[in-house]
Amino acid sequence: MFCCCGCSSITSNANKYRRLDAKLARKIIELRQQPSSSGHKNKKFRSINSVILKFPQLKEQVKNLRGVFEHYDEDSNGSIDREELKKCLEELQVNLTEQEFDDLFYSCDVDRSGHIQFNEFIVLLCLIYLLTKPSSSTEIVSRMGSPHLESTFDQIVQVFFYMDKNGDGKLNKKDMVVAFTETSSERSPSHVTKTRFMEMDKDKDGNVSFREFLFGLTSWLGIDSDEETPVADE
Protein backbone atom coordinates (compact mmCIF):
# COMPACT_ATOMS: atom_id res chain seq x y z
CA MET A 1 0.00 0.00 0.00
CA PHE A 2 1.10 3.54 -0.66
CA CYS A 3 1.42 5.91 2.30
CA CYS A 4 0.05 9.38 1.60
CA CYS A 5 1.16 11.05 4.84
CA GLY A 6 1.70 14.36 3.06
CA CYS A 7 -1.85 14.31 1.67
CA SER A 8 -3.20 13.59 5.15
CA SER A 9 -1.26 16.55 6.58
CA ILE A 10 -2.52 18.90 3.86
CA THR A 11 -6.12 17.81 4.48
CA SER A 12 -5.70 18.27 8.23
CA ASN A 13 -4.28 21.77 7.79
CA ALA A 14 -7.03 22.74 5.33
CA ASN A 15 -9.62 21.65 7.87
CA LYS A 16 -8.16 24.12 10.37
CA TYR A 17 -8.96 27.22 8.38
CA ARG A 18 -12.22 25.77 7.08
CA ARG A 19 -13.44 25.26 10.64
CA LEU A 20 -12.45 28.81 11.56
CA ASP A 21 -13.91 30.36 8.39
CA ALA A 22 -17.22 28.54 8.91
CA LYS A 23 -17.33 29.79 12.50
CA LEU A 24 -16.62 33.35 11.33
CA ALA A 25 -19.40 33.20 8.73
CA ARG A 26 -21.89 32.06 11.37
CA LYS A 27 -20.79 34.89 13.66
CA ILE A 28 -21.15 37.50 10.92
CA ILE A 29 -24.70 36.29 10.19
CA GLU A 30 -25.52 36.26 13.91
CA LEU A 31 -24.35 39.84 14.41
CA ARG A 32 -26.28 41.10 11.39
CA GLN A 33 -29.46 39.58 12.77
CA GLN A 34 -29.13 41.34 16.13
CA PRO A 35 -31.06 44.65 16.21
CA SER A 36 -28.64 45.96 18.82
CA SER A 37 -25.60 45.20 16.67
CA SER A 38 -23.80 48.30 15.42
CA GLY A 39 -23.79 46.79 11.95
CA HIS A 40 -27.40 45.63 11.83
CA LYS A 41 -28.66 48.31 9.45
CA ASN A 42 -25.24 49.03 7.96
CA LYS A 43 -25.47 52.82 8.27
CA LYS A 44 -21.69 53.31 8.25
CA PHE A 45 -20.91 52.85 4.56
CA ARG A 46 -23.02 53.58 1.49
CA SER A 47 -20.38 53.40 -1.25
CA ILE A 48 -16.90 52.06 -1.88
CA ASN A 49 -15.68 55.67 -1.86
CA SER A 50 -16.83 56.09 1.74
CA VAL A 51 -14.85 52.96 2.59
CA ILE A 52 -11.68 54.16 0.85
CA LEU A 53 -11.89 57.53 2.62
CA LYS A 54 -11.54 55.65 5.92
CA PHE A 55 -8.33 53.89 4.88
CA PRO A 56 -5.83 56.48 6.26
CA GLN A 57 -7.60 56.54 9.64
CA LEU A 58 -7.86 52.75 9.81
CA LYS A 59 -4.19 52.38 8.94
CA GLU A 60 -3.04 54.74 11.67
CA GLN A 61 -5.24 53.07 14.26
CA VAL A 62 -4.20 49.48 13.53
CA LYS A 63 -0.56 50.54 13.43
CA ASN A 64 -0.98 51.47 17.10
CA LEU A 65 -1.03 47.73 17.77
CA ARG A 66 2.70 47.60 17.04
CA GLY A 67 3.42 48.36 20.69
CA VAL A 68 1.28 45.39 21.75
CA PHE A 69 3.01 43.22 19.15
CA GLU A 70 6.50 44.22 20.31
CA HIS A 71 5.55 43.66 23.95
CA TYR A 72 4.75 40.00 23.29
CA ASP A 73 7.64 39.53 20.85
CA GLU A 74 9.86 38.71 23.82
CA ASP A 75 12.96 37.77 21.83
CA SER A 76 12.58 40.85 19.59
CA ASN A 77 12.96 38.87 16.38
CA GLY A 78 10.09 40.64 14.64
CA SER A 79 7.57 37.84 15.00
CA ILE A 80 5.55 36.00 17.64
CA ASP A 81 5.91 32.25 18.08
CA ARG A 82 3.33 29.85 19.49
CA GLU A 83 4.45 30.19 23.11
CA GLU A 84 4.58 33.97 22.93
CA LEU A 85 1.08 34.02 21.43
CA LYS A 86 -0.23 31.72 24.15
CA LYS A 87 1.14 34.11 26.77
CA CYS A 88 -0.44 37.06 24.94
CA LEU A 89 -3.87 35.42 24.87
CA GLU A 90 -3.58 34.36 28.51
CA GLU A 91 -2.87 37.96 29.56
CA LEU A 92 -5.75 39.20 27.42
CA GLN A 93 -7.89 36.52 29.12
CA VAL A 94 -8.89 34.90 25.85
CA ASN A 95 -9.93 31.34 26.62
CA LEU A 96 -9.40 28.92 23.73
CA THR A 97 -9.30 25.16 23.49
CA GLU A 98 -6.13 23.64 22.06
CA GLN A 99 -7.93 22.99 18.77
CA GLU A 100 -9.24 26.56 18.60
CA PHE A 101 -5.73 27.89 19.25
CA ASP A 102 -4.25 25.62 16.56
CA ASP A 103 -6.93 26.65 14.05
CA LEU A 104 -6.35 30.33 14.78
CA PHE A 105 -2.56 30.11 14.63
CA TYR A 106 -2.50 28.09 11.43
CA SER A 107 -5.13 30.24 9.72
CA CYS A 108 -3.26 33.47 10.48
CA ASP A 109 0.25 32.15 9.75
CA VAL A 110 -0.32 32.61 6.04
CA ASP A 111 3.36 32.57 5.09
CA ARG A 112 3.76 29.23 6.93
CA SER A 113 6.79 30.54 8.82
CA GLY A 114 5.65 29.03 12.11
CA HIS A 115 5.51 32.56 13.50
CA ILE A 116 2.99 35.41 13.50
CA GLN A 117 4.13 38.57 11.71
CA PHE A 118 2.71 42.02 12.48
CA ASN A 119 0.06 42.03 9.76
CA GLU A 120 -0.95 38.48 10.76
CA PHE A 121 -1.17 39.65 14.39
CA ILE A 122 -3.62 42.41 13.43
CA VAL A 123 -5.81 39.88 11.62
CA LEU A 124 -5.62 37.46 14.55
CA LEU A 125 -6.73 40.07 17.10
CA CYS A 126 -9.58 41.26 14.88
CA LEU A 127 -10.76 37.65 14.50
CA ILE A 128 -10.71 37.21 18.27
CA TYR A 129 -12.63 40.47 18.66
CA LEU A 130 -15.33 39.27 16.26
CA LEU A 131 -15.60 35.77 17.73
CA THR A 132 -15.96 37.08 21.31
CA LYS A 133 -18.40 39.84 20.37
CA PRO A 134 -20.52 40.99 22.14
CA SER A 135 -19.93 39.05 25.38
CA SER A 136 -16.29 39.89 26.18
CA SER A 137 -14.85 41.70 23.17
CA THR A 138 -14.86 45.12 24.87
CA GLU A 139 -12.92 43.81 27.87
CA ILE A 140 -10.37 42.05 25.67
CA VAL A 141 -9.75 45.16 23.57
CA SER A 142 -9.39 47.36 26.68
CA ARG A 143 -6.61 45.07 27.92
CA MET A 144 -4.67 45.81 24.73
CA GLY A 145 -4.27 49.39 25.89
CA SER A 146 -5.45 51.00 22.65
CA PRO A 147 -8.48 53.24 23.37
CA HIS A 148 -9.71 53.48 19.76
CA LEU A 149 -9.21 49.83 18.84
CA GLU A 150 -12.79 48.72 19.48
CA SER A 151 -14.10 51.43 17.18
CA THR A 152 -11.50 50.48 14.57
CA PHE A 153 -12.43 46.79 14.63
CA ASP A 154 -16.12 47.71 14.49
CA GLN A 155 -15.48 49.81 11.38
CA ILE A 156 -13.64 46.92 9.75
CA VAL A 157 -16.60 44.64 10.46
CA GLN A 158 -18.85 47.34 8.98
CA VAL A 159 -16.79 47.35 5.77
CA PHE A 160 -17.34 43.60 5.50
CA PHE A 161 -21.07 44.06 6.15
CA TYR A 162 -21.19 46.60 3.32
CA MET A 163 -19.47 44.24 0.89
CA ASP A 164 -21.42 41.11 1.92
CA LYS A 165 -24.45 41.95 -0.18
CA ASN A 166 -26.34 38.67 0.22
CA GLY A 167 -25.66 38.47 3.96
CA ASP A 168 -24.28 34.92 4.01
CA GLY A 169 -21.16 35.78 6.02
CA LYS A 170 -18.74 35.55 3.10
CA LEU A 171 -18.04 37.43 -0.12
CA ASN A 172 -18.47 36.16 -3.65
CA LYS A 173 -17.59 37.76 -6.99
CA LYS A 174 -21.05 39.26 -7.42
CA ASP A 175 -20.86 40.87 -3.96
CA MET A 176 -17.58 42.52 -4.94
CA VAL A 177 -18.87 43.79 -8.28
CA VAL A 178 -21.95 45.35 -6.66
CA ALA A 179 -19.94 46.85 -3.77
CA PHE A 180 -17.41 48.43 -6.12
CA THR A 181 -19.99 49.90 -8.48
CA GLU A 182 -23.15 50.91 -6.60
CA THR A 183 -23.71 54.58 -5.71
CA SER A 184 -20.24 55.44 -6.94
CA SER A 185 -19.63 58.21 -9.46
CA GLU A 186 -16.43 56.51 -10.63
CA ARG A 187 -17.08 52.81 -11.14
CA SER A 188 -14.20 50.36 -11.05
CA PRO A 189 -13.79 48.33 -14.26
CA SER A 190 -15.06 44.78 -13.82
CA HIS A 191 -11.63 43.28 -14.46
CA VAL A 192 -10.16 45.38 -11.61
CA THR A 193 -12.91 44.23 -9.26
CA LYS A 194 -12.38 40.59 -10.24
CA THR A 195 -8.63 40.99 -9.74
CA ARG A 196 -9.23 42.30 -6.22
CA PHE A 197 -11.47 39.33 -5.54
CA MET A 198 -8.90 36.83 -6.80
CA GLU A 199 -6.24 38.48 -4.62
CA MET A 200 -8.37 37.84 -1.52
CA ASP A 201 -9.68 34.39 -2.43
CA LYS A 202 -6.51 32.63 -1.29
CA ASP A 203 -7.93 29.09 -1.27
CA LYS A 204 -9.63 29.60 -4.66
CA ASP A 205 -12.98 28.24 -3.48
CA GLY A 206 -14.98 31.08 -5.05
CA ASN A 207 -15.67 32.80 -1.74
CA VAL A 208 -13.78 35.23 0.48
CA SER A 209 -14.09 34.56 4.20
CA PHE A 210 -13.82 37.31 6.81
CA ARG A 211 -10.29 36.06 7.53
CA GLU A 212 -9.26 36.33 3.86
CA PHE A 213 -10.95 39.73 3.67
CA LEU A 214 -8.85 40.97 6.61
CA PHE A 215 -5.62 39.95 4.92
CA GLY A 216 -6.77 41.71 1.78
CA LEU A 217 -7.65 44.82 3.77
CA THR A 218 -4.29 44.97 5.59
CA SER A 219 -2.59 44.68 2.20
CA TRP A 220 -4.70 47.54 0.78
CA LEU A 221 -3.82 49.62 3.82
CA GLY A 222 -0.13 48.91 3.27
CA ILE A 223 0.31 47.20 6.62
CA ASP A 224 2.17 44.16 5.29
CA SER A 225 4.68 46.48 3.60
CA ASP A 226 4.71 49.06 6.35
CA GLU A 227 7.07 51.98 5.97
CA GLU A 228 8.57 51.17 9.36
CA THR A 229 10.05 47.98 7.90
CA PRO A 230 13.73 48.58 7.02
CA VAL A 231 14.41 48.77 3.29
CA ALA A 232 17.79 47.87 1.87
CA ASP A 233 19.63 50.57 -0.08
CA GLU A 234 19.62 50.10 -3.81
CSV table of C-alpha atoms in Angstrom, one decimal:
chain,number,residue,atom,x,y,z
A,1,MET,CA,0.0,0.0,0.0
A,2,PHE,CA,1.1,3.5,-0.7
A,3,CYS,CA,1.4,5.9,2.3
A,4,CYS,CA,0.1,9.4,1.6
A,5,CYS,CA,1.2,11.1,4.8
A,6,GLY,CA,1.7,14.4,3.1
A,7,CYS,CA,-1.8,14.3,1.7
A,8,SER,CA,-3.2,13.6,5.1
A,9,SER,CA,-1.3,16.5,6.6
A,10,ILE,CA,-2.5,18.9,3.9
A,11,THR,CA,-6.1,17.8,4.5
A,12,SER,CA,-5.7,18.3,8.2
A,13,ASN,CA,-4.3,21.8,7.8
A,14,ALA,CA,-7.0,22.7,5.3
A,15,ASN,CA,-9.6,21.7,7.9
A,16,LYS,CA,-8.2,24.1,10.4
A,17,TYR,CA,-9.0,27.2,8.4
A,18,ARG,CA,-12.2,25.8,7.1
A,19,ARG,CA,-13.4,25.3,10.6
A,20,LEU,CA,-12.5,28.8,11.6
A,21,ASP,CA,-13.9,30.4,8.4
A,22,ALA,CA,-17.2,28.5,8.9
A,23,LYS,CA,-17.3,29.8,12.5
A,24,LEU,CA,-16.6,33.4,11.3
A,25,ALA,CA,-19.4,33.2,8.7
A,26,ARG,CA,-21.9,32.1,11.4
A,27,LYS,CA,-20.8,34.9,13.7
A,28,ILE,CA,-21.1,37.5,10.9
A,29,ILE,CA,-24.7,36.3,10.2
A,30,GLU,CA,-25.5,36.3,13.9
A,31,LEU,CA,-24.3,39.8,14.4
A,32,ARG,CA,-26.3,41.1,11.4
A,33,GLN,CA,-29.5,39.6,12.8
A,34,GLN,CA,-29.1,41.3,16.1
A,35,PRO,CA,-31.1,44.7,16.2
A,36,SER,CA,-28.6,46.0,18.8
A,37,SER,CA,-25.6,45.2,16.7
A,38,SER,CA,-23.8,48.3,15.4
A,39,GLY,CA,-23.8,46.8,12.0
A,40,HIS,CA,-27.4,45.6,11.8
A,41,LYS,CA,-28.7,48.3,9.4
A,42,ASN,CA,-25.2,49.0,8.0
A,43,LYS,CA,-25.5,52.8,8.3
A,44,LYS,CA,-21.7,53.3,8.2
A,45,PHE,CA,-20.9,52.9,4.6
A,46,ARG,CA,-23.0,53.6,1.5
A,47,SER,CA,-20.4,53.4,-1.3
A,48,ILE,CA,-16.9,52.1,-1.9
A,49,ASN,CA,-15.7,55.7,-1.9
A,50,SER,CA,-16.8,56.1,1.7
A,51,VAL,CA,-14.8,53.0,2.6
A,52,ILE,CA,-11.7,54.2,0.9
A,53,LEU,CA,-11.9,57.5,2.6
A,54,LYS,CA,-11.5,55.7,5.9
A,55,PHE,CA,-8.3,53.9,4.9
A,56,PRO,CA,-5.8,56.5,6.3
A,57,GLN,CA,-7.6,56.5,9.6
A,58,LEU,CA,-7.9,52.8,9.8
A,59,LYS,CA,-4.2,52.4,8.9
A,60,GLU,CA,-3.0,54.7,11.7
A,61,GLN,CA,-5.2,53.1,14.3
A,62,VAL,CA,-4.2,49.5,13.5
A,63,LYS,CA,-0.6,50.5,13.4
A,64,ASN,CA,-1.0,51.5,17.1
A,65,LEU,CA,-1.0,47.7,17.8
A,66,ARG,CA,2.7,47.6,17.0
A,67,GLY,CA,3.4,48.4,20.7
A,68,VAL,CA,1.3,45.4,21.8
A,69,PHE,CA,3.0,43.2,19.2
A,70,GLU,CA,6.5,44.2,20.3
A,71,HIS,CA,5.5,43.7,24.0
A,72,TYR,CA,4.8,40.0,23.3
A,73,ASP,CA,7.6,39.5,20.9
A,74,GLU,CA,9.9,38.7,23.8
A,75,ASP,CA,13.0,37.8,21.8
A,76,SER,CA,12.6,40.8,19.6
A,77,ASN,CA,13.0,38.9,16.4
A,78,GLY,CA,10.1,40.6,14.6
A,79,SER,CA,7.6,37.8,15.0
A,80,ILE,CA,5.5,36.0,17.6
A,81,ASP,CA,5.9,32.3,18.1
A,82,ARG,CA,3.3,29.9,19.5
A,83,GLU,CA,4.5,30.2,23.1
A,84,GLU,CA,4.6,34.0,22.9
A,85,LEU,CA,1.1,34.0,21.4
A,86,LYS,CA,-0.2,31.7,24.2
A,87,LYS,CA,1.1,34.1,26.8
A,88,CYS,CA,-0.4,37.1,24.9
A,89,LEU,CA,-3.9,35.4,24.9
A,90,GLU,CA,-3.6,34.4,28.5
A,91,GLU,CA,-2.9,38.0,29.6
A,92,LEU,CA,-5.7,39.2,27.4
A,93,GLN,CA,-7.9,36.5,29.1
A,94,VAL,CA,-8.9,34.9,25.8
A,95,ASN,CA,-9.9,31.3,26.6
A,96,LEU,CA,-9.4,28.9,23.7
A,97,THR,CA,-9.3,25.2,23.5
A,98,GLU,CA,-6.1,23.6,22.1
A,99,GLN,CA,-7.9,23.0,18.8
A,100,GLU,CA,-9.2,26.6,18.6
A,101,PHE,CA,-5.7,27.9,19.2
A,102,ASP,CA,-4.2,25.6,16.6
A,103,ASP,CA,-6.9,26.7,14.0
A,104,LEU,CA,-6.4,30.3,14.8
A,105,PHE,CA,-2.6,30.1,14.6
A,106,TYR,CA,-2.5,28.1,11.4
A,107,SER,CA,-5.1,30.2,9.7
A,108,CYS,CA,-3.3,33.5,10.5
A,109,ASP,CA,0.2,32.2,9.8
A,110,VAL,CA,-0.3,32.6,6.0
A,111,ASP,CA,3.4,32.6,5.1
A,112,ARG,CA,3.8,29.2,6.9
A,113,SER,CA,6.8,30.5,8.8
A,114,GLY,CA,5.7,29.0,12.1
A,115,HIS,CA,5.5,32.6,13.5
A,116,ILE,CA,3.0,35.4,13.5
A,117,GLN,CA,4.1,38.6,11.7
A,118,PHE,CA,2.7,42.0,12.5
A,119,ASN,CA,0.1,42.0,9.8
A,120,GLU,CA,-0.9,38.5,10.8
A,121,PHE,CA,-1.2,39.6,14.4
A,122,ILE,CA,-3.6,42.4,13.4
A,123,VAL,CA,-5.8,39.9,11.6
A,124,LEU,CA,-5.6,37.5,14.5
A,125,LEU,CA,-6.7,40.1,17.1
A,126,CYS,CA,-9.6,41.3,14.9
A,127,LEU,CA,-10.8,37.7,14.5
A,128,ILE,CA,-10.7,37.2,18.3
A,129,TYR,CA,-12.6,40.5,18.7
A,130,LEU,CA,-15.3,39.3,16.3
A,131,LEU,CA,-15.6,35.8,17.7
A,132,THR,CA,-16.0,37.1,21.3
A,133,LYS,CA,-18.4,39.8,20.4
A,134,PRO,CA,-20.5,41.0,22.1
A,135,SER,CA,-19.9,39.1,25.4
A,136,SER,CA,-16.3,39.9,26.2
A,137,SER,CA,-14.9,41.7,23.2
A,138,THR,CA,-14.9,45.1,24.9
A,139,GLU,CA,-12.9,43.8,27.9
A,140,ILE,CA,-10.4,42.0,25.7
A,141,VAL,CA,-9.7,45.2,23.6
A,142,SER,CA,-9.4,47.4,26.7
A,143,ARG,CA,-6.6,45.1,27.9
A,144,MET,CA,-4.7,45.8,24.7
A,145,GLY,CA,-4.3,49.4,25.9
A,146,SER,CA,-5.4,51.0,22.6
A,147,PRO,CA,-8.5,53.2,23.4
A,148,HIS,CA,-9.7,53.5,19.8
A,149,LEU,CA,-9.2,49.8,18.8
A,150,GLU,CA,-12.8,48.7,19.5
A,151,SER,CA,-14.1,51.4,17.2
A,152,THR,CA,-11.5,50.5,14.6
A,153,PHE,CA,-12.4,46.8,14.6
A,154,ASP,CA,-16.1,47.7,14.5
A,155,GLN,CA,-15.5,49.8,11.4
A,156,ILE,CA,-13.6,46.9,9.7
A,157,VAL,CA,-16.6,44.6,10.5
A,158,GLN,CA,-18.8,47.3,9.0
A,159,VAL,CA,-16.8,47.4,5.8
A,160,PHE,CA,-17.3,43.6,5.5
A,161,PHE,CA,-21.1,44.1,6.1
A,162,TYR,CA,-21.2,46.6,3.3
A,163,MET,CA,-19.5,44.2,0.9
A,164,ASP,CA,-21.4,41.1,1.9
A,165,LYS,CA,-24.5,41.9,-0.2
A,166,ASN,CA,-26.3,38.7,0.2
A,167,GLY,CA,-25.7,38.5,4.0
A,168,ASP,CA,-24.3,34.9,4.0
A,169,GLY,CA,-21.2,35.8,6.0
A,170,LYS,CA,-18.7,35.5,3.1
A,171,LEU,CA,-18.0,37.4,-0.1
A,172,ASN,CA,-18.5,36.2,-3.7
A,173,LYS,CA,-17.6,37.8,-7.0
A,174,LYS,CA,-21.0,39.3,-7.4
A,175,ASP,CA,-20.9,40.9,-4.0
A,176,MET,CA,-17.6,42.5,-4.9
A,177,VAL,CA,-18.9,43.8,-8.3
A,178,VAL,CA,-21.9,45.3,-6.7
A,179,ALA,CA,-19.9,46.8,-3.8
A,180,PHE,CA,-17.4,48.4,-6.1
A,181,THR,CA,-20.0,49.9,-8.5
A,182,GLU,CA,-23.1,50.9,-6.6
A,183,THR,CA,-23.7,54.6,-5.7
A,184,SER,CA,-20.2,55.4,-6.9
A,185,SER,CA,-19.6,58.2,-9.5
A,186,GLU,CA,-16.4,56.5,-10.6
A,187,ARG,CA,-17.1,52.8,-11.1
A,188,SER,CA,-14.2,50.4,-11.0
A,189,PRO,CA,-13.8,48.3,-14.3
A,190,SER,CA,-15.1,44.8,-13.8
A,191,HIS,CA,-11.6,43.3,-14.5
A,192,VAL,CA,-10.2,45.4,-11.6
A,193,THR,CA,-12.9,44.2,-9.3
A,194,LYS,CA,-12.4,40.6,-10.2
A,195,THR,CA,-8.6,41.0,-9.7
A,196,ARG,CA,-9.2,42.3,-6.2
A,197,PHE,CA,-11.5,39.3,-5.5
A,198,MET,CA,-8.9,36.8,-6.8
A,199,GLU,CA,-6.2,38.5,-4.6
A,200,MET,CA,-8.4,37.8,-1.5
A,201,ASP,CA,-9.7,34.4,-2.4
A,202,LYS,CA,-6.5,32.6,-1.3
A,203,ASP,CA,-7.9,29.1,-1.3
A,204,LYS,CA,-9.6,29.6,-4.7
A,205,ASP,CA,-13.0,28.2,-3.5
A,206,GLY,CA,-15.0,31.1,-5.1
A,207,ASN,CA,-15.7,32.8,-1.7
A,208,VAL,CA,-13.8,35.2,0.5
A,209,SER,CA,-14.1,34.6,4.2
A,210,PHE,CA,-13.8,37.3,6.8
A,211,ARG,CA,-10.3,36.1,7.5
A,212,GLU,CA,-9.3,36.3,3.9
A,213,PHE,CA,-10.9,39.7,3.7
A,214,LEU,CA,-8.9,41.0,6.6
A,215,PHE,CA,-5.6,40.0,4.9
A,216,GLY,CA,-6.8,41.7,1.8
A,217,LEU,CA,-7.6,44.8,3.8
A,218,THR,CA,-4.3,45.0,5.6
A,219,SER,CA,-2.6,44.7,2.2
A,220,TRP,CA,-4.7,47.5,0.8
A,221,LEU,CA,-3.8,49.6,3.8
A,222,GLY,CA,-0.1,48.9,3.3
A,223,ILE,CA,0.3,47.2,6.6
A,224,ASP,CA,2.2,44.2,5.3
A,225,SER,CA,4.7,46.5,3.6
A,226,ASP,CA,4.7,49.1,6.4
A,227,GLU,CA,7.1,52.0,6.0
A,228,GLU,CA,8.6,51.2,9.4
A,229,THR,CA,10.0,48.0,7.9
A,230,PRO,CA,13.7,48.6,7.0
A,231,VAL,CA,14.4,48.8,3.3
A,232,ALA,CA,17.8,47.9,1.9
A,233,ASP,CA,19.6,50.6,-0.1
A,234,GLU,CA,19.6,50.1,-3.8
